[in-house]
Short mmCIF file of C-alpha atoms in Angstrom, two decimals:
data_model
loop_
_atom_site.label_atom_id
_atom_site.label_comp_id
_atom_site.label_asym_id
_atom_site.label_seq_id
_atom_site.Cartn_x
_atom_site.Cartn_y
_atom_site.Cartn_z
CA MET O 13 38.85 -92.70 -104.08
CA PRO O 14 37.92 -89.42 -102.28
CA ALA O 15 40.16 -88.51 -99.75
CA ALA O 16 39.20 -88.23 -96.17
CA PRO O 17 38.08 -84.75 -94.72
CA ALA O 18 40.96 -82.59 -94.33
CA ALA O 19 42.72 -81.55 -91.09
CA PRO O 20 41.53 -78.37 -89.61
CA ALA O 21 45.33 -77.31 -89.41
CA THR O 22 45.31 -76.94 -92.94
CA THR O 23 41.99 -74.47 -93.21
CA LEU O 24 41.83 -72.23 -89.89
CA ALA O 25 44.08 -69.28 -88.69
CA ALA O 26 46.71 -69.99 -86.05
CA CYS O 27 44.75 -70.61 -82.56
CA ASP O 28 46.77 -69.66 -79.28
CA ALA O 29 46.02 -70.99 -76.02
CA GLU O 30 43.73 -68.40 -75.00
CA VAL O 31 41.28 -70.13 -77.34
CA LEU O 32 41.54 -73.29 -75.63
CA ALA O 33 41.21 -71.49 -72.27
CA ARG O 34 37.89 -69.70 -73.54
CA TYR O 35 36.32 -72.79 -74.92
CA LEU O 36 37.20 -74.86 -71.58
CA ARG O 37 35.58 -71.83 -69.61
CA ALA O 38 32.56 -71.99 -71.73
CA GLN O 39 32.16 -76.05 -71.34
CA ALA O 40 32.59 -75.61 -67.42
CA THR O 41 29.94 -72.87 -67.44
CA GLU O 42 27.51 -74.98 -69.56
CA PHE O 43 28.30 -77.93 -67.03
CA LEU O 44 27.35 -75.79 -64.26
CA ARG O 45 24.50 -74.36 -65.62
CA ALA O 46 23.00 -77.90 -66.65
CA LEU O 47 23.89 -79.12 -63.11
CA ARG O 48 22.02 -76.19 -61.49
CA GLN O 49 18.93 -76.83 -63.66
CA HIS O 50 19.00 -80.44 -62.80
CA ARG O 51 18.75 -79.66 -59.10
CA GLU O 52 15.97 -77.11 -59.31
CA SER O 53 14.19 -79.44 -61.18
CA GLY O 54 14.12 -82.29 -58.80
CA THR O 55 14.58 -84.98 -61.37
CA GLY O 56 16.22 -88.15 -61.47
CA PRO O 57 19.51 -88.58 -63.46
CA ASN O 58 18.05 -88.71 -66.57
CA GLY O 59 15.42 -85.99 -66.43
CA THR O 60 12.21 -88.12 -64.40
CA PRO O 61 10.70 -86.45 -61.74
CA GLY O 62 11.73 -87.05 -58.26
CA PRO O 63 9.55 -88.37 -55.71
CA HIS O 64 6.81 -85.78 -54.53
CA ARG O 65 7.70 -83.68 -57.37
CA ALA O 66 5.93 -82.03 -60.09
CA ALA O 67 6.55 -82.42 -63.81
CA PRO O 68 9.83 -80.18 -64.30
CA PRO O 69 9.49 -76.96 -66.62
CA PRO O 70 10.01 -77.46 -70.29
CA GLY O 71 13.75 -77.91 -71.07
CA HIS O 72 14.51 -79.38 -67.46
CA GLY O 73 14.42 -82.85 -68.79
CA ASP O 74 17.34 -82.24 -70.82
CA ALA O 75 19.66 -81.13 -68.21
CA ALA O 76 21.25 -84.35 -67.42
CA LEU O 77 21.83 -84.61 -71.36
CA ALA O 78 23.59 -81.08 -71.28
CA LEU O 79 25.52 -82.16 -68.12
CA ARG O 80 26.73 -85.40 -69.70
CA ARG O 81 27.45 -83.37 -73.07
CA ALA O 82 29.66 -80.79 -71.19
CA ALA O 83 31.56 -83.45 -69.50
CA ARG O 84 32.54 -85.26 -72.74
CA ARG O 85 33.77 -82.06 -74.47
CA ILE O 86 35.58 -80.88 -71.47
CA SER O 87 37.33 -84.42 -71.26
CA GLY O 88 37.82 -84.77 -74.68
CA THR O 89 39.50 -81.26 -74.87
CA LEU O 90 41.86 -82.26 -72.37
CA HIS O 91 42.71 -85.28 -73.79
CA THR O 92 43.59 -83.60 -77.38
CA PHE O 93 45.25 -80.65 -75.66
CA GLN O 94 46.92 -81.98 -72.63
CA SER O 95 50.33 -80.89 -73.53
CA LEU O 96 49.40 -77.40 -73.08
CA LEU O 97 47.68 -77.74 -69.60
CA ASP O 98 48.91 -78.52 -66.29
CA THR O 99 49.65 -82.58 -66.55
CA ASP O 100 48.72 -83.40 -62.94
CA TRP O 101 45.34 -81.57 -62.95
CA ALA O 102 44.57 -83.05 -66.63
CA GLU O 103 45.29 -86.26 -65.91
CA GLY O 104 43.30 -86.18 -62.84
CA MET O 105 40.35 -84.31 -64.07
CA ARG O 106 39.78 -86.69 -67.37
CA PRO O 107 38.92 -89.84 -65.92
CA GLU O 108 36.32 -88.18 -63.29
CA LEU O 109 34.41 -86.75 -66.02
CA ALA O 110 34.56 -90.18 -68.00
CA TRP O 111 33.35 -91.78 -64.98
CA LEU O 112 30.58 -89.25 -64.28
CA SER O 113 29.15 -89.04 -68.01
CA GLY O 114 29.52 -92.91 -68.28
CA THR O 115 27.43 -93.17 -65.04
CA LEU O 116 24.75 -90.72 -66.05
CA ALA O 117 24.31 -92.48 -69.79
CA MET O 118 23.93 -95.86 -68.54
CA GLU O 119 20.07 -95.58 -67.57
CA HIS O 120 18.98 -93.73 -70.78
CA ALA O 121 21.39 -96.52 -72.60
CA TYR O 122 19.12 -99.78 -71.05
CA ALA O 123 15.90 -98.04 -71.77
CA SER O 124 16.75 -97.27 -75.44
CA ARG O 125 18.06 -100.49 -75.76
CA LEU O 126 14.80 -102.23 -74.70
CA GLU O 127 12.60 -99.91 -76.66
CA ARG O 128 15.02 -100.73 -79.81
CA LEU O 129 14.45 -104.45 -79.01
CA LEU O 130 10.86 -104.64 -78.62
CA ASP O 131 10.17 -102.52 -81.58
CA ALA O 132 12.31 -104.61 -83.68
CA LEU O 133 10.26 -107.84 -82.36
CA HIS O 134 7.28 -106.17 -83.14
CA ARG O 135 8.40 -105.31 -86.83
CA LEU O 136 9.59 -108.89 -87.23
CA SER O 137 6.69 -110.83 -85.81
CA GLY O 138 4.00 -108.72 -87.22
CA PRO O 139 1.13 -106.81 -85.55
CA ALA O 140 -0.50 -110.13 -84.53
CA ALA O 141 2.41 -111.00 -82.14
CA ALA O 142 1.47 -110.39 -78.47
CA ALA O 143 5.25 -109.10 -77.57
CA PRO O 144 4.80 -105.86 -75.26
CA ARG O 145 5.96 -102.90 -76.96
CA ALA O 146 5.82 -100.62 -73.82
CA VAL O 147 8.62 -99.39 -71.94
CA ALA O 148 7.63 -99.12 -68.25
CA ASP O 149 9.61 -96.31 -66.31
CA ARG O 150 10.07 -98.20 -63.31
CA THR O 151 11.29 -95.21 -61.29
CA THR O 152 8.24 -93.14 -61.55
CA ALA O 153 5.14 -95.08 -61.94
CA PRO O 154 4.52 -98.86 -61.80
CA ALA O 155 2.04 -98.59 -64.93
CA ALA O 156 3.61 -98.71 -68.46
CA THR O 157 3.05 -96.32 -70.90
CA THR O 158 2.96 -97.48 -74.45
CA VAL O 159 5.80 -96.12 -76.55
CA PRO O 160 4.47 -94.87 -80.12
CA PRO O 161 6.62 -95.61 -83.03
CA PRO O 162 8.91 -92.34 -83.79
CA ALA O 163 7.58 -89.79 -86.48
CA PRO O 164 9.53 -89.58 -89.48
CA ALA O 165 11.44 -86.39 -89.46
CA ALA O 166 13.04 -84.25 -91.91
CA PRO O 167 16.76 -85.33 -92.66
CA ALA O 168 18.96 -82.26 -91.49
CA THR O 169 22.04 -84.29 -93.76
CA PRO O 170 22.40 -85.85 -96.78
CA THR O 171 20.81 -89.48 -96.65
CA VAL O 172 23.14 -92.18 -96.99
CA PRO O 173 22.05 -95.94 -98.27
CA SER O 174 21.31 -98.39 -95.84
CA ALA O 175 21.19 -102.14 -95.80
CA PRO O 176 17.53 -103.75 -96.16
CA ALA O 177 16.22 -105.52 -93.32
CA PRO O 178 16.11 -109.05 -93.50
CA ARG O 179 12.96 -110.69 -94.69
CA VAL O 180 11.10 -113.35 -92.75
CA ALA O 181 8.95 -115.85 -94.53
CA ALA O 182 5.45 -116.42 -93.83
CA GLN O 183 5.87 -119.71 -91.93
CA ASP O 184 8.89 -118.64 -90.06
CA ARG O 185 6.97 -115.39 -89.23
CA GLY O 186 4.35 -117.80 -87.67
CA ASN O 187 7.10 -119.58 -85.55
CA LEU O 188 8.36 -116.26 -84.54
CA THR O 189 5.42 -115.00 -83.31
CA VAL O 190 4.85 -117.76 -80.76
CA GLY O 191 8.02 -117.12 -79.30
CA ALA O 192 7.89 -113.17 -79.57
CA ALA O 193 5.79 -112.29 -76.43
CA LYS O 194 8.00 -114.56 -74.21
CA ALA O 195 11.10 -113.15 -75.56
CA GLY O 196 9.94 -109.79 -75.33
CA ALA O 197 8.98 -110.11 -71.69
CA LEU O 198 12.53 -111.71 -70.86
CA LEU O 199 13.94 -108.64 -72.61
CA ASP O 200 11.76 -106.49 -70.71
CA ARG O 201 12.75 -107.92 -67.07
CA GLN O 202 16.20 -107.99 -67.68
CA LEU O 203 16.81 -104.63 -69.13
CA THR O 204 14.47 -103.20 -66.79
CA LEU O 205 16.35 -104.78 -63.89
CA ALA O 206 19.61 -103.22 -65.36
CA ARG O 207 18.09 -99.93 -65.98
CA THR O 208 16.67 -99.61 -62.40
CA ARG O 209 20.14 -100.60 -60.88
CA ALA O 210 21.83 -97.85 -63.55
CA HIS O 211 19.38 -95.56 -62.16
CA SER O 212 20.30 -96.14 -58.32
CA SER O 213 24.14 -95.87 -59.09
CA ALA O 214 23.53 -92.48 -60.85
CA LEU O 215 21.36 -91.17 -58.02
CA GLN O 216 24.57 -92.32 -55.68
CA ALA O 217 27.02 -91.11 -58.17
CA LEU O 218 25.31 -87.48 -57.98
CA GLY O 219 24.94 -87.63 -54.06
CA SER O 220 28.65 -88.91 -53.56
CA SER O 221 31.98 -86.98 -52.46
CA ARG O 222 33.43 -87.83 -55.68
CA PHE O 223 30.66 -86.29 -57.94
CA HIS O 224 31.19 -82.94 -55.79
CA ALA O 225 34.82 -83.02 -56.10
CA VAL O 226 34.56 -83.04 -59.89
CA ALA O 227 31.86 -80.34 -59.44
CA ASP O 228 34.05 -78.13 -57.60
CA LYS O 229 37.18 -78.67 -60.13
CA VAL O 230 34.65 -77.72 -62.66
CA ALA O 231 33.71 -74.68 -60.99
CA LEU O 232 37.46 -73.44 -60.70
CA LEU O 233 37.78 -74.31 -64.53
CA ALA O 234 34.84 -71.93 -65.13
CA SER O 235 36.92 -69.08 -63.65
CA GLU O 236 40.78 -70.06 -64.31
CA VAL O 237 42.16 -72.64 -66.88
CA PRO O 238 45.54 -73.98 -65.43
CA LEU O 239 47.71 -73.67 -68.83
CA ARG O 240 51.39 -74.35 -68.72
CA PRO O 241 53.59 -71.08 -68.60
CA ALA O 242 54.91 -72.11 -71.99
CA ALA O 243 51.48 -72.61 -73.46
CA ALA O 244 50.53 -68.65 -74.00
CA PRO O 245 52.24 -68.34 -77.39
CA ALA O 246 51.51 -72.18 -78.75
CA ASP O 247 49.66 -72.82 -81.65
CA LEU O 248 46.71 -75.29 -81.29
CA ARG O 249 46.44 -76.43 -85.17
CA PRO O 250 49.04 -79.16 -84.61
CA LEU O 251 47.61 -80.80 -81.64
CA ALA O 252 44.33 -80.85 -83.53
CA ALA O 253 45.77 -82.08 -86.75
CA ALA O 254 47.35 -85.11 -84.56
CA ALA O 255 43.72 -85.81 -83.41
CA HIS O 256 42.71 -85.76 -87.21
CA ASP O 257 45.48 -88.35 -88.09
CA ARG O 258 44.74 -90.50 -85.40
CA LEU O 259 41.07 -90.76 -86.75
CA THR O 260 42.28 -91.33 -90.32
CA ASP O 261 44.49 -94.03 -89.38
CA ALA O 262 41.72 -95.67 -87.53
CA VAL O 263 39.51 -95.48 -90.24
CA ALA O 264 42.25 -96.87 -92.73
CA ALA O 265 42.54 -99.94 -90.51
CA LEU O 266 38.78 -100.57 -90.97
CA PRO O 267 37.46 -103.57 -93.51
CA LEU O 268 35.65 -100.89 -95.70
CA VAL O 269 35.89 -103.09 -98.68
CA ALA O 270 33.94 -105.62 -96.41
CA ALA O 271 31.48 -102.66 -95.28
CA GLY O 272 30.84 -101.88 -99.21
CA SER O 273 28.35 -104.55 -99.31
CA PRO O 274 25.04 -103.87 -97.31
CA TYR O 275 24.97 -107.53 -96.23
CA ASN O 276 28.29 -109.09 -94.91
CA ALA O 277 27.77 -112.61 -93.95
CA GLN O 278 31.20 -113.10 -92.69
CA ALA O 279 30.35 -110.85 -89.80
CA LEU O 280 27.44 -112.82 -88.71
CA VAL O 281 29.61 -115.98 -88.10
CA HIS O 282 30.62 -115.01 -84.46
CA GLY O 283 27.09 -114.25 -83.37
CA LEU O 284 26.01 -117.82 -83.99
CA SER O 285 28.78 -119.20 -81.57
CA PRO O 286 28.04 -119.55 -77.81
CA ASP O 287 31.04 -117.38 -76.97
CA PRO O 288 29.75 -114.56 -74.87
CA ALA O 289 32.76 -112.35 -75.40
CA PRO O 290 32.05 -109.05 -77.52
CA HIS O 291 31.93 -109.18 -81.17
CA PRO O 292 35.55 -109.00 -82.22
CA GLN O 293 34.90 -106.89 -85.18
CA ASP O 294 32.89 -104.20 -83.57
CA ALA O 295 35.81 -103.07 -81.35
CA PRO O 296 37.58 -100.91 -84.20
CA TRP O 297 34.47 -99.41 -85.09
CA HIS O 298 33.65 -98.17 -81.69
CA GLN O 299 37.22 -96.88 -81.44
CA VAL O 300 36.90 -94.97 -84.74
CA ARG O 301 33.71 -93.64 -82.97
CA LEU O 302 35.37 -92.11 -80.32
CA LEU O 303 38.47 -90.79 -82.16
CA LEU O 304 35.76 -88.99 -84.26
CA ARG O 305 33.83 -87.37 -81.37
CA LEU O 306 37.44 -86.22 -80.36
CA HIS O 307 38.26 -84.63 -83.66
CA ARG O 308 34.96 -82.98 -83.89
CA TYR O 309 35.69 -81.23 -80.57
CA ALA O 310 39.18 -80.18 -81.49
CA VAL O 311 37.42 -78.46 -84.70
CA GLU O 312 35.10 -76.85 -82.31
CA VAL O 313 38.00 -75.40 -80.13
CA LEU O 314 39.81 -74.27 -83.12
CA ALA O 315 36.60 -72.47 -84.43
CA ALA O 316 36.24 -70.72 -81.04
CA THR O 317 32.65 -71.59 -81.02
CA PRO O 318 30.79 -72.86 -78.11
CA ALA O 319 28.89 -76.12 -78.66
CA GLY O 320 25.27 -75.10 -78.81
CA ASN O 321 25.48 -71.90 -80.42
CA THR O 322 25.06 -72.76 -83.87
CA GLY O 323 21.25 -73.94 -83.81
CA GLU O 324 22.00 -77.17 -85.88
CA ALA O 325 21.28 -80.63 -83.95
CA ALA O 326 23.08 -83.70 -84.46
CA SER O 327 21.60 -86.90 -84.69
CA ASN O 328 23.10 -88.00 -81.14
CA GLY O 329 21.09 -85.02 -79.67
CA GLU O 330 24.20 -82.76 -79.61
CA PRO O 331 24.76 -79.57 -81.18
CA ALA O 332 26.57 -79.60 -84.40
CA GLY O 333 28.80 -77.06 -83.74
CA PRO O 334 31.50 -76.05 -86.72
CA ALA O 335 31.84 -79.75 -87.78
CA ASP O 336 30.75 -80.23 -91.26
CA VAL O 337 27.85 -82.31 -92.34
CA ARG O 338 30.02 -84.91 -93.51
CA LEU O 339 31.58 -85.64 -90.36
CA LEU O 340 27.91 -85.43 -88.28
CA THR O 341 26.54 -87.97 -90.82
CA ALA O 342 29.55 -90.34 -90.18
CA GLY O 343 29.23 -89.74 -86.66
CA ASP O 344 25.32 -90.64 -86.82
CA ALA O 345 26.28 -94.03 -88.59
CA LEU O 346 28.95 -94.89 -86.04
CA ASN O 347 26.06 -94.13 -83.32
CA ARG O 348 23.53 -96.45 -85.04
CA HIS O 349 26.26 -99.12 -85.15
CA ARG O 350 27.09 -99.08 -81.29
CA ASP O 351 23.25 -99.16 -80.57
CA ALA O 352 22.83 -102.06 -82.97
CA SER O 353 25.92 -103.83 -81.64
CA GLU O 354 24.91 -103.51 -77.79
CA ALA O 355 21.20 -104.68 -78.61
CA ALA O 356 22.32 -107.85 -80.48
CA ALA O 357 24.80 -108.61 -77.59
CA ALA O 358 21.58 -107.89 -75.05
CA ALA O 359 19.37 -110.35 -77.38
CA ALA O 360 22.16 -112.99 -77.39
CA GLN O 361 22.58 -112.76 -73.46
CA ALA O 362 18.87 -113.14 -72.95
CA ALA O 363 19.01 -116.03 -75.23
CA ARG O 364 21.48 -117.84 -73.12
CA THR O 365 18.97 -117.84 -70.33
CA PRO O 366 18.60 -121.54 -68.84
CA ARG O 367 15.57 -123.55 -69.14
CA ILE O 368 13.80 -121.12 -71.82
CA ALA O 369 11.41 -122.41 -74.49
CA PRO O 370 12.64 -123.15 -77.89
CA ALA O 371 9.97 -120.84 -79.42
CA THR O 372 11.66 -117.95 -77.09
CA ALA O 373 15.16 -119.04 -78.07
CA TYR O 374 14.42 -118.83 -81.84
CA ALA O 375 12.90 -115.48 -81.31
CA LEU O 376 15.81 -114.17 -79.70
CA GLY O 377 18.17 -115.63 -82.57
CA VAL O 378 16.13 -114.16 -85.20
CA LEU O 379 15.99 -110.70 -83.12
CA HIS O 380 19.78 -110.97 -82.82
CA ALA O 381 20.48 -111.49 -86.43
CA ASP O 382 18.27 -108.92 -87.23
CA GLN O 383 20.42 -106.45 -85.17
CA ARG O 384 23.50 -107.76 -86.70
CA HIS O 385 22.18 -106.69 -89.98
CA GLU O 386 21.53 -103.33 -88.66
CA VAL O 387 25.40 -103.24 -87.54
CA GLU O 388 26.12 -103.93 -91.11
CA ALA O 389 23.98 -101.43 -92.62
CA ALA O 390 25.72 -99.01 -90.05
CA ARG O 391 28.92 -99.91 -91.57
CA TYR O 392 27.60 -99.68 -95.10
CA ALA O 393 26.14 -96.03 -94.52
CA PHE O 394 29.56 -95.08 -92.76
CA GLN O 395 32.00 -96.09 -95.33
CA HIS O 396 29.54 -94.48 -98.24
CA CYS O 397 29.55 -91.03 -96.12
CA TRP O 398 33.72 -91.42 -95.63
CA ARG O 399 34.54 -92.35 -99.20
CA GLY O 400 32.02 -90.09 -100.76
CA THR O 401 30.91 -92.89 -103.00
CA PRO O 402 29.40 -96.34 -102.05
CA VAL O 403 31.72 -99.30 -102.71
CA ARG O 404 30.35 -101.60 -105.31
CA PRO O 405 31.71 -105.24 -104.52
CA ALA O 406 32.88 -107.26 -107.45
#
């Protein structure tokens, strides 16, 4: 079995605390630049034009994404290298940055989830279905705009195999089409309401004293990093290697043998139960996704290359940085795993709506199973990337 990606401590020269300070100052500068662009554009939390404002100039729609990205990198770096920083400052800063990035990400997450589920309904039920495929922007205009299917893009990373989508027989497709329209309308109402609330929460967050306190601390970080007095001669490599070890330990605990098959029927059993709790198999994979992100940020610090200067684009909209292609491909698979898992949970939640028609519940059940298949496909792709070769079950 091929080994996991090597720890950065074995491949990079010694790095002192000045490298860490330079990286944090660069990310703080990116945070402040994105905040200024966001305010000048007069947009909402996710780049949508504000009231009585013209459309923002090109690139301003990405200001909120850049803001979240810089906040995540600062928070992740503080987590990995906290022992070299002022303890009280780091422990107070990290949760505030996590709160900010999480709050700003919710509106986009709900919109993407709705688009994913409506596209899946359209694919499963066929072109004859009346399910709506438009995702309306409730914060800008009441009229919905049709979202065309994404154009195929040239892969920037090596391709990985994915599980085939479940086939729907002709008779079942006809039954699915009956409830697809009402299922799509129900999902649109529920997720649009959640998106509207997330939009309001983000607006409140950006105008709150809590956010201004975070912005003030980041502004100070851009000029002075509160390192411990004994941190100057310290080597960053052991701390980065510890982040790598935590990642490899978490991956070792995953059921990669079960994920070696593109169809894992055992993983679908829990989804058929009425229990509204999160899927028990998903939590370890979500944890690996977070640890992989921390490892990537640690590699960026050691490479002393500010994120966004490499010209490479990761699948999550983040610059690739110096992380290798293998890590980026694994991260892409885990991002797809999270998206499919959350979409499946949204379909299951909609199916628990009281007094819905049987045809609607049937369509939501098929949609839930389809997204759980996507979860298994993402796990299969991750294990193929991590191990280097696909696992062939006996």
